[in-house]
Amino acid sequence: MTAVGEDDDATARAFIAYYLHDVTANAAEDGHPSLIEVAAAERTAWEDHGRLEGNTPQFVYGWAQQNAIKAGQDALFGRGSREAWAQAKQQMEAVGRWLTAHGYPTEGVTTK
């Protein structure tokens, strides 16, 4: 396992926690019992054991990619700042480095 810096570690852990919280909240809001169960299990595995299961690493990275793309589009069309875009790209890169350093795949999710 490759070591990651403290900044990457803090950024990735915060992003993963936020992602899992958002997935759980969306599942509950949509009222899908099976999705609520899966989201809760993923969140528990992360919070209790510090591990990501199944396709969660790819989805976390895909979400980071989507955030960076959206921030870039917002900057391009005057709805956001270049600084926000740069921050989203840095966050995506930190999450990618963290996932890779911990042996998680980051390939397999594409955005359209």
mmCIF file of N, CA and C in Angstrom:
data_model
loop_
_atom_site.group_PDB
_atom_site.id
_atom_site.type_symbol
_atom_site.label_atom_id
_atom_site.label_comp_id
_atom_site.label_asym_id
_atom_site.label_seq_id
_atom_site.Cartn_x
_atom_site.Cartn_y
_atom_site.Cartn_z
ATOM 1 N N MET A 1 0.844 -1.170 0.000
ATOM 2 C CA MET A 1 0.000 0.000 0.000
ATOM 3 C C MET A 1 0.894 1.238 0.000
ATOM 4 N N THR A 2 0.603 2.157 -0.883
ATOM 5 C CA THR A 2 1.329 3.409 -0.973
ATOM 6 C C THR A 2 0.770 4.386 0.060
ATOM 7 N N ALA A 3 1.652 5.100 0.700
ATOM 8 C CA ALA A 3 1.208 6.075 1.693
ATOM 9 C C ALA A 3 0.643 7.312 0.996
ATOM 10 N N VAL A 4 -0.331 7.927 1.639
ATOM 11 C CA VAL A 4 -0.873 9.198 1.153
ATOM 12 C C VAL A 4 -0.625 10.245 2.227
ATOM 13 N N GLY A 5 -0.564 11.491 1.789
ATOM 14 C CA GLY A 5 -0.334 12.580 2.728
ATOM 15 C C GLY A 5 -1.536 12.808 3.626
ATOM 16 N N GLU A 6 -1.287 13.539 4.699
ATOM 17 C CA GLU A 6 -2.358 13.828 5.657
ATOM 18 C C GLU A 6 -3.498 14.605 5.005
ATOM 19 N N ASP A 7 -3.164 15.541 4.115
ATOM 20 C CA ASP A 7 -4.207 16.325 3.445
ATOM 21 C C ASP A 7 -5.086 15.437 2.579
ATOM 22 N N ASP A 8 -4.453 14.550 1.781
ATOM 23 C CA ASP A 8 -5.225 13.623 0.948
ATOM 24 C C ASP A 8 -6.092 12.715 1.815
ATOM 25 N N ASP A 9 -5.516 12.232 2.911
ATOM 26 C CA ASP A 9 -6.251 11.345 3.802
ATOM 27 C C ASP A 9 -7.481 12.042 4.373
ATOM 28 N N ALA A 10 -7.300 13.259 4.871
ATOM 29 C CA ALA A 10 -8.419 14.008 5.458
ATOM 30 C C ALA A 10 -9.467 14.337 4.396
ATOM 31 N N THR A 11 -9.012 14.753 3.216
ATOM 32 C CA THR A 11 -9.939 15.092 2.124
ATOM 33 C C THR A 11 -10.743 13.871 1.704
ATOM 34 N N ALA A 12 -10.073 12.757 1.487
ATOM 35 C CA ALA A 12 -10.759 11.543 1.033
ATOM 36 C C ALA A 12 -11.735 11.023 2.080
ATOM 37 N N ARG A 13 -11.317 10.982 3.323
ATOM 38 C CA ARG A 13 -12.203 10.478 4.382
ATOM 39 C C ARG A 13 -13.447 11.359 4.534
ATOM 40 N N ALA A 14 -13.273 12.661 4.461
ATOM 41 C CA ALA A 14 -14.432 13.564 4.543
ATOM 42 C C ALA A 14 -15.347 13.380 3.338
ATOM 43 N N PHE A 15 -14.755 13.235 2.152
ATOM 44 C CA PHE A 15 -15.550 13.057 0.937
ATOM 45 C C PHE A 15 -16.322 11.743 0.979
ATOM 46 N N ILE A 16 -15.674 10.676 1.400
ATOM 47 C CA ILE A 16 -16.337 9.364 1.485
ATOM 48 C C ILE A 16 -17.481 9.413 2.490
ATOM 49 N N ALA A 17 -17.251 10.009 3.651
ATOM 50 C CA ALA A 17 -18.317 10.117 4.657
ATOM 51 C C ALA A 17 -19.491 10.920 4.108
ATOM 52 N N TYR A 18 -19.195 12.017 3.420
ATOM 53 C CA TYR A 18 -20.259 12.839 2.834
ATOM 54 C C TYR A 18 -21.008 12.062 1.754
ATOM 55 N N TYR A 19 -20.277 11.354 0.907
ATOM 56 C CA TYR A 19 -20.907 10.543 -0.142
ATOM 57 C C TYR A 19 -21.855 9.508 0.474
ATOM 58 N N LEU A 20 -21.377 8.764 1.464
ATOM 59 C CA LEU A 20 -22.209 7.721 2.073
ATOM 60 C C LEU A 20 -23.417 8.319 2.784
ATOM 61 N N HIS A 21 -23.238 9.467 3.418
ATOM 62 C CA HIS A 21 -24.370 10.150 4.048
ATOM 63 C C HIS A 21 -25.394 10.553 2.983
ATOM 64 N N ASP A 22 -24.934 11.110 1.886
ATOM 65 C CA ASP A 22 -25.821 11.557 0.813
ATOM 66 C C ASP A 22 -26.576 10.382 0.187
ATOM 67 N N VAL A 23 -25.886 9.278 -0.050
ATOM 68 C CA VAL A 23 -26.528 8.093 -0.628
ATOM 69 C C VAL A 23 -27.616 7.573 0.310
ATOM 70 N N THR A 24 -27.310 7.509 1.595
ATOM 71 C CA THR A 24 -28.286 7.046 2.582
ATOM 72 C C THR A 24 -29.491 7.979 2.638
ATOM 73 N N ALA A 25 -29.235 9.278 2.644
ATOM 74 C CA ALA A 25 -30.330 10.261 2.686
ATOM 75 C C ALA A 25 -31.192 10.184 1.428
ATOM 76 N N ASN A 26 -30.564 10.049 0.266
ATOM 77 C CA ASN A 26 -31.330 9.942 -0.980
ATOM 78 C C ASN A 26 -32.166 8.676 -1.021
ATOM 79 N N ALA A 27 -31.615 7.579 -0.557
ATOM 80 C CA ALA A 27 -32.373 6.320 -0.528
ATOM 81 C C ALA A 27 -33.581 6.440 0.387
ATOM 82 N N ALA A 28 -33.388 7.059 1.541
ATOM 83 C CA ALA A 28 -34.500 7.248 2.478
ATOM 84 C C ALA A 28 -35.542 8.193 1.888
ATOM 85 N N GLU A 29 -35.078 9.251 1.246
ATOM 86 C CA GLU A 29 -35.988 10.224 0.649
ATOM 87 C C GLU A 29 -36.816 9.592 -0.462
ATOM 88 N N ASP A 30 -36.184 8.708 -1.223
ATOM 89 C CA ASP A 30 -36.882 8.045 -2.321
ATOM 90 C C ASP A 30 -37.743 6.879 -1.842
ATOM 91 N N GLY A 31 -37.553 6.456 -0.602
ATOM 92 C CA GLY A 31 -38.379 5.410 -0.019
ATOM 93 C C GLY A 31 -38.158 4.019 -0.589
ATOM 94 N N HIS A 32 -36.921 3.717 -0.952
ATOM 95 C CA HIS A 32 -36.598 2.387 -1.478
ATOM 96 C C HIS A 32 -35.971 1.549 -0.369
ATOM 97 N N PRO A 33 -36.738 0.626 0.232
ATOM 98 C CA PRO A 33 -36.219 -0.153 1.364
ATOM 99 C C PRO A 33 -34.921 -0.895 1.065
ATOM 100 N N SER A 34 -34.796 -1.502 -0.108
ATOM 101 C CA SER A 34 -33.577 -2.262 -0.403
ATOM 102 C C SER A 34 -32.380 -1.324 -0.557
ATOM 103 N N LEU A 35 -32.595 -0.150 -1.149
ATOM 104 C CA LEU A 35 -31.502 0.808 -1.277
ATOM 105 C C LEU A 35 -31.105 1.367 0.079
ATOM 106 N N ILE A 36 -32.094 1.571 0.946
ATOM 107 C CA ILE A 36 -31.805 2.049 2.301
ATOM 108 C C ILE A 36 -30.923 1.039 3.021
ATOM 109 N N GLU A 37 -31.254 -0.259 2.880
ATOM 110 C CA GLU A 37 -30.468 -1.323 3.516
ATOM 111 C C GLU A 37 -29.035 -1.347 3.010
ATOM 112 N N VAL A 38 -28.888 -1.304 1.693
ATOM 113 C CA VAL A 38 -27.556 -1.348 1.091
ATOM 114 C C VAL A 38 -26.745 -0.125 1.507
ATOM 115 N N ALA A 39 -27.356 1.046 1.439
ATOM 116 C CA ALA A 39 -26.656 2.276 1.814
ATOM 117 C C ALA A 39 -26.254 2.237 3.286
ATOM 118 N N ALA A 40 -27.129 1.752 4.127
ATOM 119 C CA ALA A 40 -26.823 1.660 5.560
ATOM 120 C C ALA A 40 -25.678 0.674 5.803
ATOM 121 N N ALA A 41 -25.673 -0.446 5.082
ATOM 122 C CA ALA A 41 -24.604 -1.433 5.238
ATOM 123 C C ALA A 41 -23.261 -0.854 4.783
ATOM 124 N N GLU A 42 -23.269 -0.117 3.674
ATOM 125 C CA GLU A 42 -22.038 0.515 3.195
ATOM 126 C C GLU A 42 -21.521 1.528 4.217
ATOM 127 N N ARG A 43 -22.443 2.315 4.738
ATOM 128 C CA ARG A 43 -22.054 3.340 5.713
ATOM 129 C C ARG A 43 -21.519 2.695 6.997
ATOM 130 N N THR A 44 -22.144 1.613 7.440
ATOM 131 C CA THR A 44 -21.687 0.910 8.638
ATOM 132 C C THR A 44 -20.300 0.313 8.419
ATOM 133 N N ALA A 45 -20.085 -0.301 7.261
ATOM 134 C CA ALA A 45 -18.767 -0.887 6.960
ATOM 135 C C ALA A 45 -17.693 0.191 6.999
ATOM 136 N N TRP A 46 -18.033 1.369 6.501
ATOM 137 C CA TRP A 46 -17.065 2.473 6.510
ATOM 138 C C TRP A 46 -16.842 3.002 7.926
ATOM 139 N N GLU A 47 -17.935 3.303 8.620
ATOM 140 C CA GLU A 47 -17.819 3.918 9.943
ATOM 141 C C GLU A 47 -17.238 2.969 10.985
ATOM 142 N N ASP A 48 -17.604 1.689 10.925
ATOM 143 C CA ASP A 48 -17.154 0.740 11.941
ATOM 144 C C ASP A 48 -15.816 0.085 11.622
ATOM 145 N N HIS A 49 -15.543 -0.098 10.323
ATOM 146 C CA HIS A 49 -14.360 -0.875 9.950
ATOM 147 C C HIS A 49 -13.410 -0.137 9.011
ATOM 148 N N GLY A 50 -13.787 1.064 8.565
ATOM 149 C CA GLY A 50 -12.923 1.833 7.688
ATOM 150 C C GLY A 50 -12.693 1.211 6.335
ATOM 151 N N ARG A 51 -13.671 0.456 5.860
ATOM 152 C CA ARG A 51 -13.488 -0.163 4.546
ATOM 153 C C ARG A 51 -14.694 0.122 3.654
ATOM 154 N N LEU A 52 -14.424 0.095 2.369
ATOM 155 C CA LEU A 52 -15.469 0.273 1.367
ATOM 156 C C LEU A 52 -15.719 -1.080 0.719
ATOM 157 N N GLU A 53 -16.969 -1.356 0.416
ATOM 158 C CA GLU A 53 -17.312 -2.663 -0.119
ATOM 159 C C GLU A 53 -17.935 -2.549 -1.497
ATOM 160 N N GLY A 54 -17.910 -3.666 -2.208
ATOM 161 C CA GLY A 54 -18.576 -3.738 -3.507
ATOM 162 C C GLY A 54 -18.056 -2.691 -4.485
ATOM 163 N N ASN A 55 -18.994 -2.060 -5.159
ATOM 164 C CA ASN A 55 -18.653 -1.027 -6.144
ATOM 165 C C ASN A 55 -18.537 0.362 -5.545
ATOM 166 N N THR A 56 -18.652 0.467 -4.232
ATOM 167 C CA THR A 56 -18.623 1.778 -3.587
ATOM 168 C C THR A 56 -17.388 2.598 -3.960
ATOM 169 N N PRO A 57 -16.173 2.015 -4.007
ATOM 170 C CA PRO A 57 -15.017 2.848 -4.380
ATOM 171 C C PRO A 57 -15.166 3.486 -5.765
ATOM 172 N N GLN A 58 -15.658 2.709 -6.720
ATOM 173 C CA GLN A 58 -15.833 3.256 -8.063
ATOM 174 C C GLN A 58 -16.883 4.358 -8.073
ATOM 175 N N PHE A 59 -17.958 4.166 -7.313
ATOM 176 C CA PHE A 59 -19.007 5.177 -7.274
ATOM 177 C C PHE A 59 -18.542 6.444 -6.554
ATOM 178 N N VAL A 60 -17.745 6.273 -5.501
ATOM 179 C CA VAL A 60 -17.186 7.437 -4.804
ATOM 180 C C VAL A 60 -16.328 8.244 -5.781
ATOM 181 N N TYR A 61 -15.463 7.553 -6.512
ATOM 182 C CA TYR A 61 -14.588 8.239 -7.462
ATOM 183 C C TYR A 61 -15.405 8.857 -8.600
ATOM 184 N N GLY A 62 -16.411 8.138 -9.064
ATOM 185 C CA GLY A 62 -17.287 8.671 -10.110
ATOM 186 C C GLY A 62 -17.996 9.934 -9.657
ATOM 187 N N TRP A 63 -18.418 9.954 -8.395
ATOM 188 C CA TRP A 63 -19.092 11.140 -7.846
ATOM 189 C C TRP A 63 -18.123 12.310 -7.775
ATOM 190 N N ALA A 64 -16.876 12.026 -7.385
ATOM 191 C CA ALA A 64 -15.855 13.077 -7.352
ATOM 192 C C ALA A 64 -15.603 13.619 -8.763
ATOM 193 N N GLN A 65 -15.585 12.722 -9.745
ATOM 194 C CA GLN A 65 -15.416 13.150 -11.140
ATOM 195 C C GLN A 65 -16.584 14.035 -11.573
ATOM 196 N N GLN A 66 -17.781 13.622 -11.249
ATOM 197 C CA GLN A 66 -18.960 14.405 -11.627
ATOM 198 C C GLN A 66 -18.941 15.782 -10.982
ATOM 199 N N ASN A 67 -18.522 15.845 -9.726
ATOM 200 C CA ASN A 67 -18.421 17.151 -9.046
ATOM 201 C C ASN A 67 -17.434 18.060 -9.770
ATOM 202 N N ALA A 68 -16.297 17.500 -10.195
ATOM 203 C CA ALA A 68 -15.294 18.291 -10.902
ATOM 204 C C ALA A 68 -15.812 18.741 -12.264
ATOM 205 N N ILE A 69 -16.496 17.856 -12.960
ATOM 206 C CA ILE A 69 -17.057 18.212 -14.272
ATOM 207 C C ILE A 69 -18.090 19.313 -14.122
ATOM 208 N N LYS A 70 -18.985 19.166 -13.148
ATOM 209 C CA LYS A 70 -20.017 20.185 -12.937
ATOM 210 C C LYS A 70 -19.391 21.530 -12.561
ATOM 211 N N ALA A 71 -18.396 21.514 -11.701
ATOM 212 C CA ALA A 71 -17.728 22.762 -11.316
ATOM 213 C C ALA A 71 -17.055 23.402 -12.529
ATOM 214 N N GLY A 72 -16.483 22.585 -13.404
ATOM 215 C CA GLY A 72 -15.872 23.097 -14.620
ATOM 216 C C GLY A 72 -16.892 23.717 -15.550
ATOM 217 N N GLN A 73 -18.024 23.055 -15.701
ATOM 218 C CA GLN A 73 -19.101 23.608 -16.537
ATOM 219 C C GLN A 73 -19.624 24.910 -15.939
ATOM 220 N N ASP A 74 -19.796 24.928 -14.624
ATOM 221 C CA ASP A 74 -20.265 26.156 -13.968
ATOM 222 C C ASP A 74 -19.291 27.303 -14.197
ATOM 223 N N ALA A 75 -17.994 27.029 -14.106
ATOM 224 C CA ALA A 75 -16.993 28.072 -14.335
ATOM 225 C C ALA A 75 -17.022 28.526 -15.793
ATOM 226 N N LEU A 76 -17.158 27.577 -16.693
ATOM 227 C CA LEU A 76 -17.176 27.889 -18.121
ATOM 228 C C LEU A 76 -18.349 28.789 -18.499
ATOM 229 N N PHE A 77 -19.500 28.537 -17.887
ATOM 230 C CA PHE A 77 -20.703 29.284 -18.241
ATOM 231 C C PHE A 77 -21.026 30.414 -17.269
ATOM 232 N N GLY A 78 -20.058 30.778 -16.429
ATOM 233 C CA GLY A 78 -20.225 31.928 -15.559
ATOM 234 C C GLY A 78 -21.115 31.705 -14.349
ATOM 235 N N ARG A 79 -21.399 30.457 -14.008
ATOM 236 C CA ARG A 79 -22.236 30.161 -12.840
ATOM 237 C C ARG A 79 -21.404 29.804 -11.619
ATOM 238 N N GLY A 80 -20.101 29.707 -11.803
ATOM 239 C CA GLY A 80 -19.219 29.342 -10.705
ATOM 240 C C GLY A 80 -17.834 29.905 -10.950
ATOM 241 N N SER A 81 -16.994 29.789 -9.950
ATOM 242 C CA SER A 81 -15.648 30.363 -10.054
ATOM 243 C C SER A 81 -14.631 29.319 -10.513
ATOM 244 N N ARG A 82 -13.552 29.837 -11.045
ATOM 245 C CA ARG A 82 -12.442 28.954 -11.432
ATOM 246 C C ARG A 82 -11.816 28.331 -10.182
ATOM 247 N N GLU A 83 -11.877 29.053 -9.073
ATOM 248 C CA GLU A 83 -11.340 28.530 -7.816
ATOM 249 C C GLU A 83 -12.130 27.303 -7.350
ATOM 250 N N ALA A 84 -13.462 27.379 -7.488
ATOM 251 C CA ALA A 84 -14.297 26.228 -7.112
ATOM 252 C C ALA A 84 -13.990 25.038 -8.007
ATOM 253 N N TRP A 85 -13.745 25.303 -9.281
ATOM 254 C CA TRP A 85 -13.386 24.239 -10.218
ATOM 255 C C TRP A 85 -12.048 23.622 -9.823
ATOM 256 N N ALA A 86 -11.072 24.465 -9.536
ATOM 257 C CA ALA A 86 -9.756 23.968 -9.135
ATOM 258 C C ALA A 86 -9.861 23.138 -7.853
ATOM 259 N N GLN A 87 -10.681 23.591 -6.917
ATOM 260 C CA GLN A 87 -10.855 22.852 -5.667
ATOM 261 C C GLN A 87 -11.513 21.495 -5.920
ATOM 262 N N ALA A 88 -12.518 21.451 -6.780
ATOM 263 C CA ALA A 88 -13.197 20.189 -7.094
ATOM 264 C C ALA A 88 -12.237 19.218 -7.788
ATOM 265 N N LYS A 89 -11.386 19.742 -8.673
ATOM 266 C CA LYS A 89 -10.400 18.878 -9.338
ATOM 267 C C LYS A 89 -9.392 18.342 -8.324
ATOM 268 N N GLN A 90 -8.937 19.202 -7.407
ATOM 269 C CA GLN A 90 -7.991 18.760 -6.385
ATOM 270 C C GLN A 90 -8.612 17.706 -5.480
ATOM 271 N N GLN A 91 -9.888 17.900 -5.151
ATOM 272 C CA GLN A 91 -10.604 16.926 -4.316
ATOM 273 C C GLN A 91 -10.699 15.583 -5.040
ATOM 274 N N MET A 92 -11.058 15.617 -6.321
ATOM 275 C CA MET A 92 -11.156 14.389 -7.108
ATOM 276 C C MET A 92 -9.809 13.666 -7.148
ATOM 277 N N GLU A 93 -8.748 14.430 -7.371
ATOM 278 C CA GLU A 93 -7.416 13.828 -7.432
ATOM 279 C C GLU A 93 -7.014 13.222 -6.087
ATOM 280 N N ALA A 94 -7.327 13.907 -4.991
ATOM 281 C CA ALA A 94 -7.000 13.394 -3.653
ATOM 282 C C ALA A 94 -7.772 12.110 -3.364
ATOM 283 N N VAL A 95 -9.044 12.093 -3.738
ATOM 284 C CA VAL A 95 -9.858 10.886 -3.533
ATOM 285 C C VAL A 95 -9.286 9.737 -4.368
ATOM 286 N N GLY A 96 -8.930 10.025 -5.605
ATOM 287 C CA GLY A 96 -8.343 8.993 -6.469
ATOM 288 C C GLY A 96 -7.040 8.439 -5.909
ATOM 289 N N ARG A 97 -6.170 9.331 -5.438
ATOM 290 C CA ARG A 97 -4.910 8.880 -4.844
ATOM 291 C C ARG A 97 -5.159 8.025 -3.600
ATOM 292 N N TRP A 98 -6.109 8.454 -2.761
ATOM 293 C CA TRP A 98 -6.409 7.719 -1.529
ATOM 294 C C TRP A 98 -6.945 6.327 -1.860
ATOM 295 N N LEU A 99 -7.898 6.270 -2.779
ATOM 296 C CA LEU A 99 -8.472 4.968 -3.151
ATOM 297 C C LEU A 99 -7.402 4.040 -3.710
ATOM 298 N N THR A 100 -6.573 4.561 -4.615
ATOM 299 C CA THR A 100 -5.505 3.760 -5.213
ATOM 300 C C THR A 100 -4.512 3.294 -4.161
ATOM 301 N N ALA A 101 -4.125 4.191 -3.266
ATOM 302 C CA ALA A 101 -3.163 3.844 -2.220
ATOM 303 C C ALA A 101 -3.689 2.757 -1.292
ATOM 304 N N HIS A 102 -5.013 2.686 -1.152
ATOM 305 C CA HIS A 102 -5.614 1.681 -0.277
ATOM 306 C C HIS A 102 -6.089 0.441 -1.044
ATOM 307 N N GLY A 103 -5.680 0.339 -2.302
ATOM 308 C CA GLY A 103 -5.953 -0.868 -3.078
ATOM 309 C C GLY A 103 -7.338 -0.954 -3.685
ATOM 310 N N TYR A 104 -8.062 0.144 -3.715
ATOM 311 C CA TYR A 104 -9.400 0.136 -4.302
ATOM 312 C C TYR A 104 -9.322 0.511 -5.776
ATOM 313 N N PRO A 105 -10.155 -0.127 -6.594
ATOM 314 C CA PRO A 105 -10.182 0.242 -8.002
ATOM 315 C C PRO A 105 -10.918 1.579 -8.190
ATOM 316 N N THR A 106 -10.454 2.352 -9.150
ATOM 317 C CA THR A 106 -11.137 3.604 -9.475
ATOM 318 C C THR A 106 -11.691 3.563 -10.883
ATOM 319 N N GLU A 107 -11.491 2.476 -11.573
ATOM 320 C CA GLU A 107 -12.010 2.338 -12.935
ATOM 321 C C GLU A 107 -13.357 1.636 -12.883
ATOM 322 N N GLY A 108 -14.150 1.843 -13.920
ATOM 323 C CA GLY A 108 -15.401 1.098 -14.005
ATOM 324 C C GLY A 108 -16.644 1.951 -13.954
ATOM 325 N N VAL A 109 -16.502 3.217 -13.626
ATOM 326 C CA VAL A 109 -17.657 4.114 -13.640
ATOM 327 C C VAL A 109 -17.384 5.170 -14.685
ATOM 328 N N THR A 110 -18.305 5.291 -15.592
ATOM 329 C CA THR A 110 -18.169 6.353 -16.589
ATOM 330 C C THR A 110 -19.347 7.271 -16.455
ATOM 331 N N THR A 111 -19.134 8.511 -16.791
ATOM 332 C CA THR A 111 -20.227 9.490 -16.751
ATOM 333 C C THR A 111 -20.557 9.884 -18.169
ATOM 334 N N LYS A 112 -21.822 10.128 -18.393
ATOM 335 C CA LYS A 112 -22.268 10.528 -19.728
ATOM 336 C C LYS A 112 -22.986 11.829 -19.643
#
